[in-house]
JSON list of C-alpha atoms in Angstrom, two decimals:
[
{"chain": "A", "resi": 241, "resn": "UNK", "atom": "CA", "xyz": [16.55, -23.27, -44.07]},
{"chain": "A", "resi": 242, "resn": "UNK", "atom": "CA", "xyz": [17.06, -19.83, -42.50]},
{"chain": "A", "resi": 243, "resn": "UNK", "atom": "CA", "xyz": [13.38, -19.02, -42.85]},
{"chain": "A", "resi": 244, "resn": "UNK", "atom": "CA", "xyz": [12.49, -22.30, -41.14]},
{"chain": "A", "resi": 245, "resn": "UNK", "atom": "CA", "xyz": [14.80, -21.47, -38.19]},
{"chain": "A", "resi": 246, "resn": "UNK", "atom": "CA", "xyz": [13.22, -18.03, -37.88]},
{"chain": "A", "resi": 247, "resn": "UNK", "atom": "CA", "xyz": [9.71, -19.50, -37.84]},
{"chain": "A", "resi": 248, "resn": "UNK", "atom": "CA", "xyz": [10.67, -22.08, -35.21]},
{"chain": "A", "resi": 249, "resn": "UNK", "atom": "CA", "xyz": [12.32, -19.37, -33.06]},
{"chain": "A", "resi": 250, "resn": "UNK", "atom": "CA", "xyz": [9.22, -17.19, -33.34]},
{"chain": "A", "resi": 251, "resn": "UNK", "atom": "CA", "xyz": [6.94, -20.08, -32.40]},
{"chain": "A", "resi": 252, "resn": "UNK", "atom": "CA", "xyz": [9.02, -21.00, -29.36]},
{"chain": "A", "resi": 253, "resn": "UNK", "atom": "CA", "xyz": [9.19, -17.44, -28.03]},
{"chain": "A", "resi": 254, "resn": "UNK", "atom": "CA", "xyz": [5.50, -16.80, -28.60]},
{"chain": "A", "resi": 255, "resn": "UNK", "atom": "CA", "xyz": [4.38, -19.95, -26.76]},
{"chain": "A", "resi": 256, "resn": "UNK", "atom": "CA", "xyz": [6.57, -19.32, -23.70]},
{"chain": "A", "resi": 257, "resn": "UNK", "atom": "CA", "xyz": [6.32, -15.61, -22.92]},
{"chain": "A", "resi": 258, "resn": "UNK", "atom": "CA", "xyz": [8.72, -14.32, -20.31]},
{"chain": "A", "resi": 259, "resn": "UNK", "atom": "CA", "xyz": [7.44, -11.50, -18.17]},
{"chain": "A", "resi": 260, "resn": "UNK", "atom": "CA", "xyz": [10.07, -9.05, -16.93]},
{"chain": "A", "resi": 261, "resn": "UNK", "atom": "CA", "xyz": [7.66, -7.97, -14.18]},
{"chain": "A", "resi": 262, "resn": "UNK", "atom": "CA", "xyz": [7.96, -11.39, -12.53]},
{"chain": "A", "resi": 263, "resn": "UNK", "atom": "CA", "xyz": [11.74, -11.15, -12.40]},
{"chain": "A", "resi": 264, "resn": "UNK", "atom": "CA", "xyz": [11.70, -7.64, -10.91]},
{"chain": "A", "resi": 265, "resn": "UNK", "atom": "CA", "xyz": [8.82, -8.04, -8.46]},
{"chain": "A", "resi": 266, "resn": "UNK", "atom": "CA", "xyz": [9.19, -6.63, -4.95]},
{"chain": "A", "resi": 267, "resn": "UNK", "atom": "CA", "xyz": [9.29, -9.47, -2.39]},
{"chain": "A", "resi": 268, "resn": "UNK", "atom": "CA", "xyz": [6.46, -9.64, 0.16]},
{"chain": "A", "resi": 269, "resn": "UNK", "atom": "CA", "xyz": [8.95, -9.50, 3.06]},
{"chain": "A", "resi": 270, "resn": "UNK", "atom": "CA", "xyz": [10.10, -6.06, 1.82]},
{"chain": "A", "resi": 271, "resn": "UNK", "atom": "CA", "xyz": [6.52, -4.78, 1.74]},
{"chain": "A", "resi": 272, "resn": "UNK", "atom": "CA", "xyz": [5.81, -6.24, 5.19]},
{"chain": "A", "resi": 273, "resn": "UNK", "atom": "CA", "xyz": [8.95, -4.70, 6.70]},
{"chain": "A", "resi": 274, "resn": "UNK", "atom": "CA", "xyz": [8.13, -1.25, 5.28]},
{"chain": "A", "resi": 275, "resn": "UNK", "atom": "CA", "xyz": [4.55, -1.46, 6.53]},
{"chain": "A", "resi": 276, "resn": "UNK", "atom": "CA", "xyz": [5.69, -2.56, 10.00]},
{"chain": "A", "resi": 277, "resn": "UNK", "atom": "CA", "xyz": [8.16, 0.34, 10.26]},
{"chain": "A", "resi": 278, "resn": "UNK", "atom": "CA", "xyz": [5.52, 2.94, 9.38]},
{"chain": "A", "resi": 279, "resn": "UNK", "atom": "CA", "xyz": [2.89, 1.25, 11.55]},
{"chain": "A", "resi": 280, "resn": "UNK", "atom": "CA", "xyz": [5.28, 1.52, 14.51]},
{"chain": "A", "resi": 281, "resn": "UNK", "atom": "CA", "xyz": [5.60, 5.28, 13.92]},
{"chain": "A", "resi": 282, "resn": "UNK", "atom": "CA", "xyz": [1.81, 5.41, 13.56]},
{"chain": "A", "resi": 283, "resn": "UNK", "atom": "CA", "xyz": [1.29, 3.78, 16.94]},
{"chain": "A", "resi": 284, "resn": "UNK", "atom": "CA", "xyz": [3.66, 6.29, 18.52]},
{"chain": "A", "resi": 285, "resn": "UNK", "atom": "CA", "xyz": [1.76, 9.21, 16.97]},
{"chain": "A", "resi": 286, "resn": "UNK", "atom": "CA", "xyz": [-1.73, 7.72, 17.50]},
{"chain": "A", "resi": 287, "resn": "UNK", "atom": "CA", "xyz": [-2.56, 7.28, 13.82]},
{"chain": "A", "resi": 288, "resn": "UNK", "atom": "CA", "xyz": [-6.00, 5.96, 12.88]},
{"chain": "A", "resi": 289, "resn": "UNK", "atom": "CA", "xyz": [-4.69, 3.88, 9.97]},
{"chain": "A", "resi": 290, "resn": "UNK", "atom": "CA", "xyz": [-1.61, 2.85, 8.00]},
{"chain": "A", "resi": 291, "resn": "UNK", "atom": "CA", "xyz": [-1.46, 2.15, 4.28]},
{"chain": "A", "resi": 292, "resn": "UNK", "atom": "CA", "xyz": [1.44, 1.04, 2.06]},
{"chain": "A", "resi": 293, "resn": "UNK", "atom": "CA", "xyz": [1.35, 3.17, -1.09]},
{"chain": "A", "resi": 294, "resn": "UNK", "atom": "CA", "xyz": [3.98, 1.28, -3.07]},
{"chain": "A", "resi": 295, "resn": "UNK", "atom": "CA", "xyz": [7.51, -0.03, -3.36]},
{"chain": "A", "resi": 296, "resn": "UNK", "atom": "CA", "xyz": [10.11, -0.03, -6.11]},
{"chain": "A", "resi": 297, "resn": "UNK", "atom": "CA", "xyz": [13.45, -1.77, -6.51]},
{"chain": "A", "resi": 298, "resn": "UNK", "atom": "CA", "xyz": [16.58, 0.39, -6.55]},
{"chain": "A", "resi": 299, "resn": "UNK", "atom": "CA", "xyz": [19.22, -2.36, -6.66]},
{"chain": "A", "resi": 300, "resn": "UNK", "atom": "CA", "xyz": [19.11, -6.10, -6.16]},
{"chain": "A", "resi": 301, "resn": "UNK", "atom": "CA", "xyz": [19.16, -5.63, -2.37]},
{"chain": "A", "resi": 302, "resn": "UNK", "atom": "CA", "xyz": [17.69, -2.15, -1.86]},
{"chain": "A", "resi": 303, "resn": "UNK", "atom": "CA", "xyz": [14.09, -0.98, -2.16]},
{"chain": "A", "resi": 304, "resn": "UNK", "atom": "CA", "xyz": [12.31, 2.34, -1.65]},
{"chain": "A", "resi": 305, "resn": "UNK", "atom": "CA", "xyz": [8.75, 2.31, -0.34]},
{"chain": "A", "resi": 306, "resn": "UNK", "atom": "CA", "xyz": [6.19, 4.94, 0.56]},
{"chain": "A", "resi": 307, "resn": "UNK", "atom": "CA", "xyz": [3.48, 4.55, 3.17]},
{"chain": "A", "resi": 308, "resn": "UNK", "atom": "CA", "xyz": [0.98, 6.84, 4.80]},
{"chain": "A", "resi": 309, "resn": "UNK", "atom": "CA", "xyz": [-0.58, 7.21, 8.21]},
{"chain": "A", "resi": 310, "resn": "UNK", "atom": "CA", "xyz": [-4.00, 8.85, 8.50]},
{"chain": "A", "resi": 311, "resn": "UNK", "atom": "CA", "xyz": [-5.33, 10.74, 11.49]},
{"chain": "A", "resi": 312, "resn": "UNK", "atom": "CA", "xyz": [-8.80, 11.70, 12.70]},
{"chain": "A", "resi": 313, "resn": "UNK", "atom": "CA", "xyz": [-7.65, 14.99, 14.26]},
{"chain": "A", "resi": 314, "resn": "UNK", "atom": "CA", "xyz": [-4.80, 17.37, 13.51]},
{"chain": "A", "resi": 315, "resn": "UNK", "atom": "CA", "xyz": [-2.82, 16.56, 10.38]},
{"chain": "A", "resi": 316, "resn": "UNK", "atom": "CA", "xyz": [-4.98, 14.55, 7.99]},
{"chain": "A", "resi": 317, "resn": "UNK", "atom": "CA", "xyz": [-2.14, 12.36, 6.76]},
{"chain": "A", "resi": 318, "resn": "UNK", "atom": "CA", "xyz": [1.58, 11.77, 7.03]},
{"chain": "A", "resi": 319, "resn": "UNK", "atom": "CA", "xyz": [3.66, 10.20, 4.27]},
{"chain": "A", "resi": 320, "resn": "UNK", "atom": "CA", "xyz": [6.81, 8.23, 5.06]},
{"chain": "A", "resi": 321, "resn": "UNK", "atom": "CA", "xyz": [9.68, 7.24, 2.79]},
{"chain": "A", "resi": 322, "resn": "UNK", "atom": "CA", "xyz": [11.17, 3.91, 3.83]},
{"chain": "A", "resi": 323, "resn": "UNK", "atom": "CA", "xyz": [14.46, 2.45, 2.63]},
{"chain": "A", "resi": 324, "resn": "UNK", "atom": "CA", "xyz": [14.48, -1.36, 2.93]},
{"chain": "A", "resi": 325, "resn": "UNK", "atom": "CA", "xyz": [17.74, -3.25, 2.58]},
{"chain": "A", "resi": 326, "resn": "UNK", "atom": "CA", "xyz": [18.09, -7.02, 2.32]},
{"chain": "A", "resi": 327, "resn": "UNK", "atom": "CA", "xyz": [21.08, -8.31, 4.28]},
{"chain": "A", "resi": 328, "resn": "UNK", "atom": "CA", "xyz": [23.13, -11.35, 3.24]},
{"chain": "A", "resi": 329, "resn": "UNK", "atom": "CA", "xyz": [20.74, -13.69, 5.02]},
{"chain": "A", "resi": 330, "resn": "UNK", "atom": "CA", "xyz": [17.77, -12.23, 3.13]},
{"chain": "A", "resi": 331, "resn": "UNK", "atom": "CA", "xyz": [16.33, -10.40, 6.15]},
{"chain": "A", "resi": 332, "resn": "UNK", "atom": "CA", "xyz": [14.60, -7.11, 5.35]},
{"chain": "A", "resi": 333, "resn": "UNK", "atom": "CA", "xyz": [15.92, -4.13, 7.34]},
{"chain": "A", "resi": 334, "resn": "UNK", "atom": "CA", "xyz": [13.65, -1.06, 7.07]},
{"chain": "A", "resi": 335, "resn": "UNK", "atom": "CA", "xyz": [14.63, 2.51, 7.87]},
{"chain": "A", "resi": 336, "resn": "UNK", "atom": "CA", "xyz": [12.20, 5.44, 7.81]},
{"chain": "A", "resi": 337, "resn": "UNK", "atom": "CA", "xyz": [14.11, 8.19, 6.02]},
{"chain": "A", "resi": 338, "resn": "UNK", "atom": "CA", "xyz": [11.43, 10.88, 5.79]},
{"chain": "A", "resi": 339, "resn": "UNK", "atom": "CA", "xyz": [8.12, 11.49, 7.57]},
{"chain": "A", "resi": 340, "resn": "UNK", "atom": "CA", "xyz": [6.13, 14.49, 6.34]},
{"chain": "A", "resi": 341, "resn": "UNK", "atom": "CA", "xyz": [2.66, 15.49, 7.54]},
{"chain": "A", "resi": 342, "resn": "UNK", "atom": "CA", "xyz": [0.06, 17.48, 5.57]}
]
């Protein structure tokens, strides 16, 4: 009987795989807010382009993202660290914490 229960449990878990990546995915509104914050800095500094490099979850309501602005003259690129916090209403609040040019 125990072997039968183990086989049934194995069959159930193998037919319905649960991906932990789905549960921990970064919401699109967080990515959009981080991109918008760095794009605003890019417009102020006359950047040629803005690119979101990536985001990761720190807590259930806090995310850290990195983005880069590229330039045609002067510094070739600037990298920004952005802290995005979700408030109680679910609104993403970005804050550029570091902006370093190379």
